[in-house]
mmCIF file of C-alpha atoms and ligand atoms in Angstrom:
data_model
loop_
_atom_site.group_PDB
_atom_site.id
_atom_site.type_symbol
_atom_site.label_atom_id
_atom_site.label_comp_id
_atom_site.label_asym_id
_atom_site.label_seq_id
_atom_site.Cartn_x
_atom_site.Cartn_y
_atom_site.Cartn_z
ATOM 1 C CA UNK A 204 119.696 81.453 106.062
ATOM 2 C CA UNK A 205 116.732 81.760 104.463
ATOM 3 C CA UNK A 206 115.017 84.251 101.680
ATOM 4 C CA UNK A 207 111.920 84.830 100.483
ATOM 5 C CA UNK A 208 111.489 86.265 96.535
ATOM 6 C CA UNK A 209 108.480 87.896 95.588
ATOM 7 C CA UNK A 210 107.435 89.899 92.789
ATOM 8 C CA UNK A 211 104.788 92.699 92.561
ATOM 9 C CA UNK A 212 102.819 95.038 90.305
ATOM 10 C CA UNK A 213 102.133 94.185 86.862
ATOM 11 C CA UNK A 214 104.188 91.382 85.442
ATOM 12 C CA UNK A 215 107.308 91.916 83.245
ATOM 13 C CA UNK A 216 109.326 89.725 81.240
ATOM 14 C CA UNK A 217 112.403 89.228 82.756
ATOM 15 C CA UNK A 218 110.996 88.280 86.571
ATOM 16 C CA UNK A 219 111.237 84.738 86.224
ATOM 17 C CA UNK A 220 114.953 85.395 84.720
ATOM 18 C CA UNK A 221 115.231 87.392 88.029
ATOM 19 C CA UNK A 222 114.112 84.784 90.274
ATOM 20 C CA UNK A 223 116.329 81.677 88.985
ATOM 21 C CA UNK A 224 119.270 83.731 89.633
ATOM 22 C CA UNK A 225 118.061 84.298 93.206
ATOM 23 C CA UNK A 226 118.042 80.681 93.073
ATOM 24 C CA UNK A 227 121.017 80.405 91.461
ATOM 25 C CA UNK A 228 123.639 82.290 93.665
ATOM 26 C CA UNK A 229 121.741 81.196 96.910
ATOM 27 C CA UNK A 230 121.881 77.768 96.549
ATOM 28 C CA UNK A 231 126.016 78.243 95.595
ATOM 29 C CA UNK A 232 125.687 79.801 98.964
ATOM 30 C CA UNK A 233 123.855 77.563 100.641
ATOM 31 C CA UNK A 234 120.952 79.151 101.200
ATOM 32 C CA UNK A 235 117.244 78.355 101.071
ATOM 33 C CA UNK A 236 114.893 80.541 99.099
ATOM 34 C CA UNK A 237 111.169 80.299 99.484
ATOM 35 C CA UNK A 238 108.953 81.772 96.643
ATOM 36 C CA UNK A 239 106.145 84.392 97.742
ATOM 37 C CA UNK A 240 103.253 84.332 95.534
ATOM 38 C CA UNK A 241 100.949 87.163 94.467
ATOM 39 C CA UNK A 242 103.427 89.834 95.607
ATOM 40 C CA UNK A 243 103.065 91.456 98.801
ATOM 41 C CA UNK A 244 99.741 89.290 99.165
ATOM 42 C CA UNK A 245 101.840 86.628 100.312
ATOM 43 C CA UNK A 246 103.294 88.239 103.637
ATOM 44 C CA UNK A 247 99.851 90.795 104.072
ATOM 45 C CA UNK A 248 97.426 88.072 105.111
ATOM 46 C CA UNK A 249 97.143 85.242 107.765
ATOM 47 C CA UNK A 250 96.449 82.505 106.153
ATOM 48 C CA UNK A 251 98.739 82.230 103.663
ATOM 49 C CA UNK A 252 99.670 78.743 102.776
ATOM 50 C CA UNK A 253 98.806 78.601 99.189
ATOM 51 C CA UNK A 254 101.286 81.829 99.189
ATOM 52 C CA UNK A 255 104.535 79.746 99.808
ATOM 53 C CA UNK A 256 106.181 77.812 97.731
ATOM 54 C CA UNK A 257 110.184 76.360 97.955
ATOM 55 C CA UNK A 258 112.133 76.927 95.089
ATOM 56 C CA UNK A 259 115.088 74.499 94.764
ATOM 57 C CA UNK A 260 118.048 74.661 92.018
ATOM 58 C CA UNK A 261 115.337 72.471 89.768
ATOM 59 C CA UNK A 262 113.304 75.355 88.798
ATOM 60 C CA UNK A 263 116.294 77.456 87.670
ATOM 61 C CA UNK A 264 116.388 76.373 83.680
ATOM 62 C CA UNK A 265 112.489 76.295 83.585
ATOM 63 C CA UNK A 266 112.289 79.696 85.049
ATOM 64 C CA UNK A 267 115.007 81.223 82.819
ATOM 65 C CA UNK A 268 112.884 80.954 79.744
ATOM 66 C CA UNK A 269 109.105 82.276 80.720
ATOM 67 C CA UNK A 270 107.949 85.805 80.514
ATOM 68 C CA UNK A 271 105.463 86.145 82.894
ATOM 69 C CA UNK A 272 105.921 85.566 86.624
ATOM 70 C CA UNK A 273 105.818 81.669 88.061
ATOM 71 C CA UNK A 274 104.953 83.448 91.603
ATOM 72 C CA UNK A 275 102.271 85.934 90.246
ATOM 73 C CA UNK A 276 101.990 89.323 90.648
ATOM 74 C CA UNK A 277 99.234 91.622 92.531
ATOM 75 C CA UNK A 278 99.179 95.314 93.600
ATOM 76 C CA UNK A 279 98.624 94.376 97.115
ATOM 77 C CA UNK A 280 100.234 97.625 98.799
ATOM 78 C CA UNK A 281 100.928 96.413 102.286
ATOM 79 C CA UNK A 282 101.616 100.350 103.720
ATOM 80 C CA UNK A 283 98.607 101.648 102.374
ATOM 81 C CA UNK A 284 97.749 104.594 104.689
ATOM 82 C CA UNK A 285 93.809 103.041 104.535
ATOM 83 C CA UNK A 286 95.077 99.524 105.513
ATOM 84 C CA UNK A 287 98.611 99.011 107.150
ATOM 85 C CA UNK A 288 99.463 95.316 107.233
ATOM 86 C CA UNK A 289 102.825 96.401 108.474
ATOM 87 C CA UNK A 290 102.602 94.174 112.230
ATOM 88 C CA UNK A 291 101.230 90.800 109.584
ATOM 89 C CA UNK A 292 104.494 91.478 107.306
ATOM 90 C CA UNK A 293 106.394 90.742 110.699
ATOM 91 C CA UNK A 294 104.626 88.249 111.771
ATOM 92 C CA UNK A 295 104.779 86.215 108.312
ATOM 93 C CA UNK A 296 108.691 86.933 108.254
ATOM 94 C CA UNK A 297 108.574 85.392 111.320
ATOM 95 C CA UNK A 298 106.147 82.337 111.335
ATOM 96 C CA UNK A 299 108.285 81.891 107.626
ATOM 97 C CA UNK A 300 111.708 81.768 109.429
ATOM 98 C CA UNK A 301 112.845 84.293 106.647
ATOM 99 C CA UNK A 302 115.977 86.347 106.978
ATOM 100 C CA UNK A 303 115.496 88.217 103.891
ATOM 101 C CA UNK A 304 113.188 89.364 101.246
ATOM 102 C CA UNK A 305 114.095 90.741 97.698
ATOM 103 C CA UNK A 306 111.266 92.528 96.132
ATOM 104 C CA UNK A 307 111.183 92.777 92.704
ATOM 105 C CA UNK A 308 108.737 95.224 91.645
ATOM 106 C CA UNK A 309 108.341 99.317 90.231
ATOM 107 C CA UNK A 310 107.849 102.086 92.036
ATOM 108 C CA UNK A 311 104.863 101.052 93.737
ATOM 109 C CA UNK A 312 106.523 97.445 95.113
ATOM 110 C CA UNK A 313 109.656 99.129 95.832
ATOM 111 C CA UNK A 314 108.146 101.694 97.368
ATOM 112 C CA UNK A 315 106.488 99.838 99.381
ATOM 113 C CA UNK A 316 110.171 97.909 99.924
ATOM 114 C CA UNK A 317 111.307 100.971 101.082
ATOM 115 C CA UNK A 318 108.469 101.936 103.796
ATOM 116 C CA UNK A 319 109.254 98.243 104.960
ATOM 117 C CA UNK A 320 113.091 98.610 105.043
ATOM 118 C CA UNK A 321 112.729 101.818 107.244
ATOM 119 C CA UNK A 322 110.393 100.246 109.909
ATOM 120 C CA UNK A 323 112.732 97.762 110.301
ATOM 121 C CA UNK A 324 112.185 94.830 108.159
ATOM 122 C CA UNK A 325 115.225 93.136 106.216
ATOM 123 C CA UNK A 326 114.413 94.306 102.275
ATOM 124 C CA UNK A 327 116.213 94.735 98.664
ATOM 125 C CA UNK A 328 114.813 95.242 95.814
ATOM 126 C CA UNK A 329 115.300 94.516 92.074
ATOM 127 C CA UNK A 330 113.800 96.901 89.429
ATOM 128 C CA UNK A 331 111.369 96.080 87.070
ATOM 129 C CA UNK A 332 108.999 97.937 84.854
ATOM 130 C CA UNK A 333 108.388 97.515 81.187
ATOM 131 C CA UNK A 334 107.801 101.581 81.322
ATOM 132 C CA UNK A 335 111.396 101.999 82.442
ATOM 133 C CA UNK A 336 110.234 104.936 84.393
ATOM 134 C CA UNK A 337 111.378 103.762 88.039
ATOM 135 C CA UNK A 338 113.981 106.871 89.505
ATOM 136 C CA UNK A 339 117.574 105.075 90.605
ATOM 137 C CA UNK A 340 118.175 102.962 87.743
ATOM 138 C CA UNK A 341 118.796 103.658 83.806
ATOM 139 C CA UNK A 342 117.044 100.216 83.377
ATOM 140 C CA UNK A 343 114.170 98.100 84.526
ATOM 141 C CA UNK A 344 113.365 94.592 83.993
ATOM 142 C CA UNK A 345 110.894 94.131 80.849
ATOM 143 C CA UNK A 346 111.852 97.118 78.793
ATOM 144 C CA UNK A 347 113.685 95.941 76.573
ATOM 145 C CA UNK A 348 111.769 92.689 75.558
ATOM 146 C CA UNK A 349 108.305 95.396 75.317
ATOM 147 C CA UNK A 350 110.704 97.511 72.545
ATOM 148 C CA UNK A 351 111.179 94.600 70.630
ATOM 149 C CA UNK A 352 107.379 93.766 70.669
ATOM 150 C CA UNK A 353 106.538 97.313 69.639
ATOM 151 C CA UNK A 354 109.057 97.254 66.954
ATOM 152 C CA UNK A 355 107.970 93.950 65.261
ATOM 153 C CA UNK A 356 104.072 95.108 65.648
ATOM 154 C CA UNK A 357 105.046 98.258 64.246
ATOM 155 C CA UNK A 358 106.490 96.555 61.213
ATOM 156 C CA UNK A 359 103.367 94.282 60.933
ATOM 157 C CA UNK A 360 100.719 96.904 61.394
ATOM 158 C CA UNK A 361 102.491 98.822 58.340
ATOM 159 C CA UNK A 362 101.991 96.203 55.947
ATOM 160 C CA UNK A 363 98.186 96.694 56.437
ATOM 161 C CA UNK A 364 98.662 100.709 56.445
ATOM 162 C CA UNK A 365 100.188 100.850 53.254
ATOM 163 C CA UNK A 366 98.185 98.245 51.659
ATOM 164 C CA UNK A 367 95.374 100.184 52.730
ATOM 165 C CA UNK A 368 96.561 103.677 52.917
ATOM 166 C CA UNK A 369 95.968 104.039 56.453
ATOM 167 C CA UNK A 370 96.741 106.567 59.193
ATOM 168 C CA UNK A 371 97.266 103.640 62.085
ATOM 169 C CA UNK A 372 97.939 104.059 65.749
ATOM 170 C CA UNK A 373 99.524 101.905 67.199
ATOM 171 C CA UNK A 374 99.277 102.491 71.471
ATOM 172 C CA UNK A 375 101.468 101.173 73.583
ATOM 173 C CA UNK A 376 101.800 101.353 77.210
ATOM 174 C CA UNK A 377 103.624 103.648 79.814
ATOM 175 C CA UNK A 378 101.301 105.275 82.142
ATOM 176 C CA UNK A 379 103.167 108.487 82.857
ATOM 177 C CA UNK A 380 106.561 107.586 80.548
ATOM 178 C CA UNK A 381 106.962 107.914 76.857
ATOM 179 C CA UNK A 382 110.250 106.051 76.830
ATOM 180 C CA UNK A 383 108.173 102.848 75.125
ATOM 181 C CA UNK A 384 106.785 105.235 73.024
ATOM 182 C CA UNK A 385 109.947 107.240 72.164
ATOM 183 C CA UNK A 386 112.202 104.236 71.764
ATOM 184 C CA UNK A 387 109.671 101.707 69.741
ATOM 185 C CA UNK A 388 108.409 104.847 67.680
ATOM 186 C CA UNK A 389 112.331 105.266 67.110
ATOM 187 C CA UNK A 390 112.816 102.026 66.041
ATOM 188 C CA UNK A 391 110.043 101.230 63.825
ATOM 189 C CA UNK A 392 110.773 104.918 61.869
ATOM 190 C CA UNK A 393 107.279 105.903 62.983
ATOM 191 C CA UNK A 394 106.090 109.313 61.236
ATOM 192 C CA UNK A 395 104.609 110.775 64.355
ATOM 193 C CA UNK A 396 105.263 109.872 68.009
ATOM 194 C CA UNK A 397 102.764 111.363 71.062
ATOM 195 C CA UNK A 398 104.581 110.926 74.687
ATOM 196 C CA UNK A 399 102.643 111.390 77.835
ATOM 197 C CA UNK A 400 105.473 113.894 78.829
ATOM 198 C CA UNK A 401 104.018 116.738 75.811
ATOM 199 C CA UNK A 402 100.735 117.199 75.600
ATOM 200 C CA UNK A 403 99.602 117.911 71.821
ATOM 201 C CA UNK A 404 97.201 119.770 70.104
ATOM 202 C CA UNK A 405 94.651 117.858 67.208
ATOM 203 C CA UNK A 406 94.807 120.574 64.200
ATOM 204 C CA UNK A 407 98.645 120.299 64.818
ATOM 205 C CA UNK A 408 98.644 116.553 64.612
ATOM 206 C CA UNK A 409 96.824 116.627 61.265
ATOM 207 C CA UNK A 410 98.798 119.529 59.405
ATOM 208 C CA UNK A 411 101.809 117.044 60.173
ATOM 209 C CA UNK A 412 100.277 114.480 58.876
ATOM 210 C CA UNK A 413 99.156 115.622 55.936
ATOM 211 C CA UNK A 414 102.195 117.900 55.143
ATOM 212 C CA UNK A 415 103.948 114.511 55.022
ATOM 213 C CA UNK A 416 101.698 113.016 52.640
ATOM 214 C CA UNK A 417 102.287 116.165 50.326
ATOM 215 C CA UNK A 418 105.718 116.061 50.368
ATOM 216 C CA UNK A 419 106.006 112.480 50.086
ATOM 217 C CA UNK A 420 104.212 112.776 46.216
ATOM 218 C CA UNK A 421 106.196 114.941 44.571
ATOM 219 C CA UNK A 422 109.433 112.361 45.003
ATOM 220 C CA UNK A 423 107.401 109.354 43.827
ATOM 221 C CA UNK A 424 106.547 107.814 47.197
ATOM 222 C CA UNK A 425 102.870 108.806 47.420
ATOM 223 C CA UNK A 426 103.643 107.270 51.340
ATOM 224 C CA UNK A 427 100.025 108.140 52.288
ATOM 225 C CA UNK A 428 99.934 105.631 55.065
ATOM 226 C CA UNK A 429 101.308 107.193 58.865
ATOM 227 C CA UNK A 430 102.359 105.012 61.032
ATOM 228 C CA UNK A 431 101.546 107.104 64.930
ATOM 229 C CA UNK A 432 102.945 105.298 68.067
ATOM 230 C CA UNK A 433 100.813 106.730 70.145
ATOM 231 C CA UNK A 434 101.397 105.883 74.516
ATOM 232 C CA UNK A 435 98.896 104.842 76.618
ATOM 233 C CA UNK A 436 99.344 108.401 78.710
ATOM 234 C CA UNK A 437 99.775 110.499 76.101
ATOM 235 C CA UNK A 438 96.649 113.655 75.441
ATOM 236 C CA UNK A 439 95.422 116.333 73.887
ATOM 237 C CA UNK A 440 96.324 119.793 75.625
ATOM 238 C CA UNK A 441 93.668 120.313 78.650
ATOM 239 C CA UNK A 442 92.598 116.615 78.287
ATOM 240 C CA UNK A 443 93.288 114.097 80.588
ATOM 241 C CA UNK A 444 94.223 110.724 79.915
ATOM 242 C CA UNK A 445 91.942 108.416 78.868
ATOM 243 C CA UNK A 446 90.660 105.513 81.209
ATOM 244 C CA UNK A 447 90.053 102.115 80.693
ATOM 245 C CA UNK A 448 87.467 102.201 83.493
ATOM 246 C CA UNK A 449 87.086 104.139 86.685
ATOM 247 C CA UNK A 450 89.009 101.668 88.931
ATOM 248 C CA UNK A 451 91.981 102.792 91.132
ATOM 249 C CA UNK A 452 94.455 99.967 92.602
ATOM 250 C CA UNK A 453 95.672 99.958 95.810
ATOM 251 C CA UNK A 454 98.228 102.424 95.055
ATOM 252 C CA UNK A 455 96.205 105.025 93.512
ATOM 253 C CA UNK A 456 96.492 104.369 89.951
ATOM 254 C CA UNK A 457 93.802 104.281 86.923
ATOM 255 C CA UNK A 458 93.889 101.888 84.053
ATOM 256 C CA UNK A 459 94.920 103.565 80.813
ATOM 257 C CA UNK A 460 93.850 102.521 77.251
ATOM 258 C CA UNK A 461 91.708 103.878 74.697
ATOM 259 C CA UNK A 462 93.878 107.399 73.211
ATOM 260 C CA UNK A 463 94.314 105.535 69.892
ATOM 261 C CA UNK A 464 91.158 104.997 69.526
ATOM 262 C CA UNK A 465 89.525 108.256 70.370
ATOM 263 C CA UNK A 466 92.637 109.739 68.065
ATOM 264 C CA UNK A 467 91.742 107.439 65.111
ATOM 265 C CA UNK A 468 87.581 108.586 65.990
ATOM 266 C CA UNK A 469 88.621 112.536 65.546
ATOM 267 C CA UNK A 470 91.016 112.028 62.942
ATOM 268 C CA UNK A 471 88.461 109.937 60.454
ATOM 269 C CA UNK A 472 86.504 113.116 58.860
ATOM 270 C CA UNK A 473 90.115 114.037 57.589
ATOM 271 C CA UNK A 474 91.556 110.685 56.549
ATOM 272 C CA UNK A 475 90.250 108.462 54.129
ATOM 273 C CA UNK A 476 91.560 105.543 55.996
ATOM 274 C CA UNK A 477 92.783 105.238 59.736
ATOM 275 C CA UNK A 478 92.854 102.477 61.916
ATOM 276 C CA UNK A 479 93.786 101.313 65.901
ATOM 277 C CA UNK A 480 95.583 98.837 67.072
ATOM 278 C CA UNK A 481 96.328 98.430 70.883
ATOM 279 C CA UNK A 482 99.284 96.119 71.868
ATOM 280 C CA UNK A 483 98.217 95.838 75.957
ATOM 281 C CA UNK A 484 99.592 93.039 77.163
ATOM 282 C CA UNK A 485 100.966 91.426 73.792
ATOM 283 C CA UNK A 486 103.903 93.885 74.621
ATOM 284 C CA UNK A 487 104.180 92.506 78.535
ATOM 285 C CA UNK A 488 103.551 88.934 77.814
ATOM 286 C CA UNK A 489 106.183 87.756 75.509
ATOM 287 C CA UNK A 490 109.010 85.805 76.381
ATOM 288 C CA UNK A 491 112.449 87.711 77.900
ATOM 289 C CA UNK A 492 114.767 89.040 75.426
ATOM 290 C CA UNK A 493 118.349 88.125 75.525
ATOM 291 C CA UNK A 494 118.747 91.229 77.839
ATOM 292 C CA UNK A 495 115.909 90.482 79.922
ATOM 293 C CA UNK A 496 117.136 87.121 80.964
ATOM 294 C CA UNK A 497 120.737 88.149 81.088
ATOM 295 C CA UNK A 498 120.177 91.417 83.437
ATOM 296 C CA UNK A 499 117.788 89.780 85.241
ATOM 297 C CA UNK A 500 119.905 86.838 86.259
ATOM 298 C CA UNK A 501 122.619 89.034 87.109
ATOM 299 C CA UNK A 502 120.142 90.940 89.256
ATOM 300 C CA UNK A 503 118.686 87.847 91.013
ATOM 301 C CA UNK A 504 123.088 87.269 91.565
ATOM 302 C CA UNK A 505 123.523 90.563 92.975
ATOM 303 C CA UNK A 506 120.457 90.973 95.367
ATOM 304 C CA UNK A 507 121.637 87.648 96.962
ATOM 305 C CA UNK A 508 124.801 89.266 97.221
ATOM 306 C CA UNK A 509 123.087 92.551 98.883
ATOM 307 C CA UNK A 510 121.501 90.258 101.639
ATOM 308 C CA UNK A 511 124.606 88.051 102.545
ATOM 309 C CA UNK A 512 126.947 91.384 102.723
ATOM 310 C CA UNK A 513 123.676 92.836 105.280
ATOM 311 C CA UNK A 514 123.024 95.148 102.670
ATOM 312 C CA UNK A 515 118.921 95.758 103.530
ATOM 313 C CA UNK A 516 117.548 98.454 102.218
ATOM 314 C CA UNK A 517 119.144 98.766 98.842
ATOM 315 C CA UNK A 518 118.647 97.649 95.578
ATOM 316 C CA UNK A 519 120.496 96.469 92.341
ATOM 317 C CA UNK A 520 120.561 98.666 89.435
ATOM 318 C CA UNK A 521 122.101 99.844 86.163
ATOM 319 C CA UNK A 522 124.062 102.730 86.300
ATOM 320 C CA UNK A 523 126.260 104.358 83.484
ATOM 321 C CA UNK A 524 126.131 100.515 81.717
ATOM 322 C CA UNK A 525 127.016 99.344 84.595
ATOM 323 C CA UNK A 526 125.754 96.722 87.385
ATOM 324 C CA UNK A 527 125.219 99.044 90.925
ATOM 325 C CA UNK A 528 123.790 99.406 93.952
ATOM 326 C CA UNK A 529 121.647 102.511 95.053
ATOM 327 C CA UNK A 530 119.541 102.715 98.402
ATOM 328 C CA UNK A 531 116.101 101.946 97.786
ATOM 329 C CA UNK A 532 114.840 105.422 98.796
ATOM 330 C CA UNK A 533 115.870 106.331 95.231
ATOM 331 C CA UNK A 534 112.678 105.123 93.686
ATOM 332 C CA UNK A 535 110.509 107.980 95.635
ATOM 333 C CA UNK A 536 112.391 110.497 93.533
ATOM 334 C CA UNK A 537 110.493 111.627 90.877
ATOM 335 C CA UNK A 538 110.230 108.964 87.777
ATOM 336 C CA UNK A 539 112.314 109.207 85.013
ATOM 337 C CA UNK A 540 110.841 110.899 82.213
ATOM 338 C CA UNK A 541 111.415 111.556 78.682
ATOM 339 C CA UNK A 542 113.516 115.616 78.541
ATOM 340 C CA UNK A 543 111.289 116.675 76.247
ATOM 341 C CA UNK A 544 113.889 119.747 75.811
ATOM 342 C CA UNK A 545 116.445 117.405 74.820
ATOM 343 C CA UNK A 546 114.784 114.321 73.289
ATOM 344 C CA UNK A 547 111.490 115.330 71.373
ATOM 345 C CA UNK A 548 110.882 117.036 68.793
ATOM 346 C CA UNK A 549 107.678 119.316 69.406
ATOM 347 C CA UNK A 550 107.398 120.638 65.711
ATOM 348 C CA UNK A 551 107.207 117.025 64.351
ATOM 349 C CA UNK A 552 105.971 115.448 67.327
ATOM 350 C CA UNK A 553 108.941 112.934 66.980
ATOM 351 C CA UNK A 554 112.210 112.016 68.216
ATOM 352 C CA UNK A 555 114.535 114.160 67.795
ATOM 353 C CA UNK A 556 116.801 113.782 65.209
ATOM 354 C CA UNK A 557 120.452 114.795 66.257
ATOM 355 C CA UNK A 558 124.103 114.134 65.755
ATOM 356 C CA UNK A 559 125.150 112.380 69.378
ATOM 357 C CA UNK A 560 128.757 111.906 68.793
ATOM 358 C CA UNK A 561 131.105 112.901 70.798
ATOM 359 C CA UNK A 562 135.230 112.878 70.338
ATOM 360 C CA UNK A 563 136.517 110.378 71.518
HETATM 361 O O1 F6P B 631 103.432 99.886 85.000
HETATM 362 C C1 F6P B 631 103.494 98.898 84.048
HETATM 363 C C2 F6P B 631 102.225 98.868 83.228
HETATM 364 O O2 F6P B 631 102.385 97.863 82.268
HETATM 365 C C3 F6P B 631 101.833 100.209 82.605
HETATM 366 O O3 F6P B 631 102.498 100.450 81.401
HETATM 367 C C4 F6P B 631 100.351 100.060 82.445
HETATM 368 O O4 F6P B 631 99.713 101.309 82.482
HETATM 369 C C5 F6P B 631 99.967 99.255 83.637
HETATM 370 O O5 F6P B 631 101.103 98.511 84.022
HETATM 371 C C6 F6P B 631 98.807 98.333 83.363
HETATM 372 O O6 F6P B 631 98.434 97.737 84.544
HETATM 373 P P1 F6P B 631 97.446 96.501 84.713
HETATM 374 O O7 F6P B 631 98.271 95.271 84.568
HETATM 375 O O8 F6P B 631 96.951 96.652 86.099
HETATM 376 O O9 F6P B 631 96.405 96.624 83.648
#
């Protein structure tokens, strides 16, 4: 038998993790795994030979420590309704000798996975997105290594806030998900957090802001620095998100980028002090977390374990804290989001803050 691993959209730490336990159970199996590079790239176009690349047991303890992807990622969509490549995917599988692929991608790879799996073609999928917005799973490949970054640069950018006296953004990514957002801004004990999922208004933002500041003197703090973790998709009521450029990929999707910097630009004339920081791809490129490389060699385990059980058309997950298996037609569901209802705090613009306990 013989698999080919590929892994698409943009990169996440976590995929190489993924990939050496591919390796890992297949080769206890005895089966071959072949590495497809550039994502779907690899199986969309003829000539593919610098696409293909055999991955033996040896790579397995490189791998395991890399963020990144050793096989590169691209946002080659091979259904797009402008340029089907469905007939090449075939032939490729075939001309390969492969039995098997496992996609690791978000919703647009697995998607993707999914329009495959139904016309036919042997597919499973492991999830991965640092947004953690993919539907079917409570967790994606990445997230948790991105908190951690957000967290840390949270703590560093405060240093220069208070030493300055600065209202600082810090934006982080999530194109239609504030869970980065939510959970980093949680984290780091940041004073205001702005979600893609509630749009805000600007006098609103700066009466918080400065109502803080007020209160703050009176018990000795004088905390005039803010610290706002501020997501890529987040905007201003009857704005839309701002672009990075007027690109779309292949699936339909503009680059984000730029809010905290527009924020900081409107909030100056009020503020002595403010400053922007973007993390971009500081947040994506680090190396795996302990959680990272431990999910995602149990997911590279289990989607071997999908294909030798016949399982196409599936994919691993985490469900209720636990390792599953959902059909991949999950991920066209609508993403997960952050319940604004239950989860943010639209008079603070913040988490909410709420006793969770529960008898036990
Ligand atoms: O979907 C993952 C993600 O990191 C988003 O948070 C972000 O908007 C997007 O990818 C950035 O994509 P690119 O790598 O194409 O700039």
């Amino acid at each position: 038998m013989r698999i080919g691993v590929l892994t698409g959209g943009g990169d996440a730490p976590g995929l190489n993790p993924a990939i050496a336990g591919v390796v890992e159970r297949a080769t206890m199996a005895g089966i071959e795994v072949v590495g497809l590079k550039r994502g779907w790239q690899a199986l969309a176009i003829r000539e593919n030979d610098r696409h293909i690349v055999k991955l033996g047991p040896e790579i397995i303890r490189e791998y395991s420590r890399l963020g990144g992807s050793k096989l590169q990622c691209s946002r080659t969509n091979p259904v797009s309704p402008q340029n089907d490549r469905t007939d090449i995917v075939k032939e490729n599988m075939k001309k390969l000798l492969l039995d098997a692929i496992v996609a690791i991608g978000g919703e647009d790879t697995l998607g993707a996975a999914e329009v495959l799996s139904e016309r036919g073609l042997p597919v499973v999928g492991i999830p991965k997105t640092i947004d953690r917005d993919l539907a079917g799973t409570d967790y994606t490949l990445g997230f948790d290594t991105a908190l951690n970054v957000i967290c840390e640069s949270a703590e560093r950018v405060a240093h220069t806030a208070e030493s300055h006296e600065t209202i600082f953004f810090l934006e982080v990514m999530g194109r239609h998900a504030g869970w980065l957002a939510l959970r980093g801004g949680e984290s780091a004990f940041a004073d205001v957090i702005l979600i893609p999922e509630y749009p805000f208004v600007v006098d609103k933002l700066i009466s918080i802001l400065k109502e803080q500041q007020k209160e703050s003197d009176p018990l000795g703090f004088e905390h005039r620095y803010k610290i706002i973790v501020v997501s890529e998709g987040s905007h201003i009521q009857g704005e839309d998100p701002t672009r990075r450029d007027s690109k779309l990929d292949e699936y339909g999707h503009y680059s984000l980028g730029g809010v905290g910097d527009y924020l900081k630009g409107l909030l100056e004339h009020e503020f002595k002090h403010t400053r922007y920081t973007a993390l971009a791809y500081l947040q994506r490129g680090a190396p795996p977390s302990q959680r990272d490389r431990q999910i995602g060699r149990r997911f590279g385990h289990s989607a071997v374990e999908l294909v030798m059980q016949g399982r196409f058309g599936h994919m691993v997950a985490v469900r209720r804290a636990k390792l599953a298996v959902v059909p991949l037609k999950e991920v066209r569901k609508s993403p997960s989001l952050v319940d604004v209802d239950r989860l943010y705090d639209k008079e603070r613009l913040n988490v909410k803050i709420e006793s969770v306990l529960v008898d036990d």
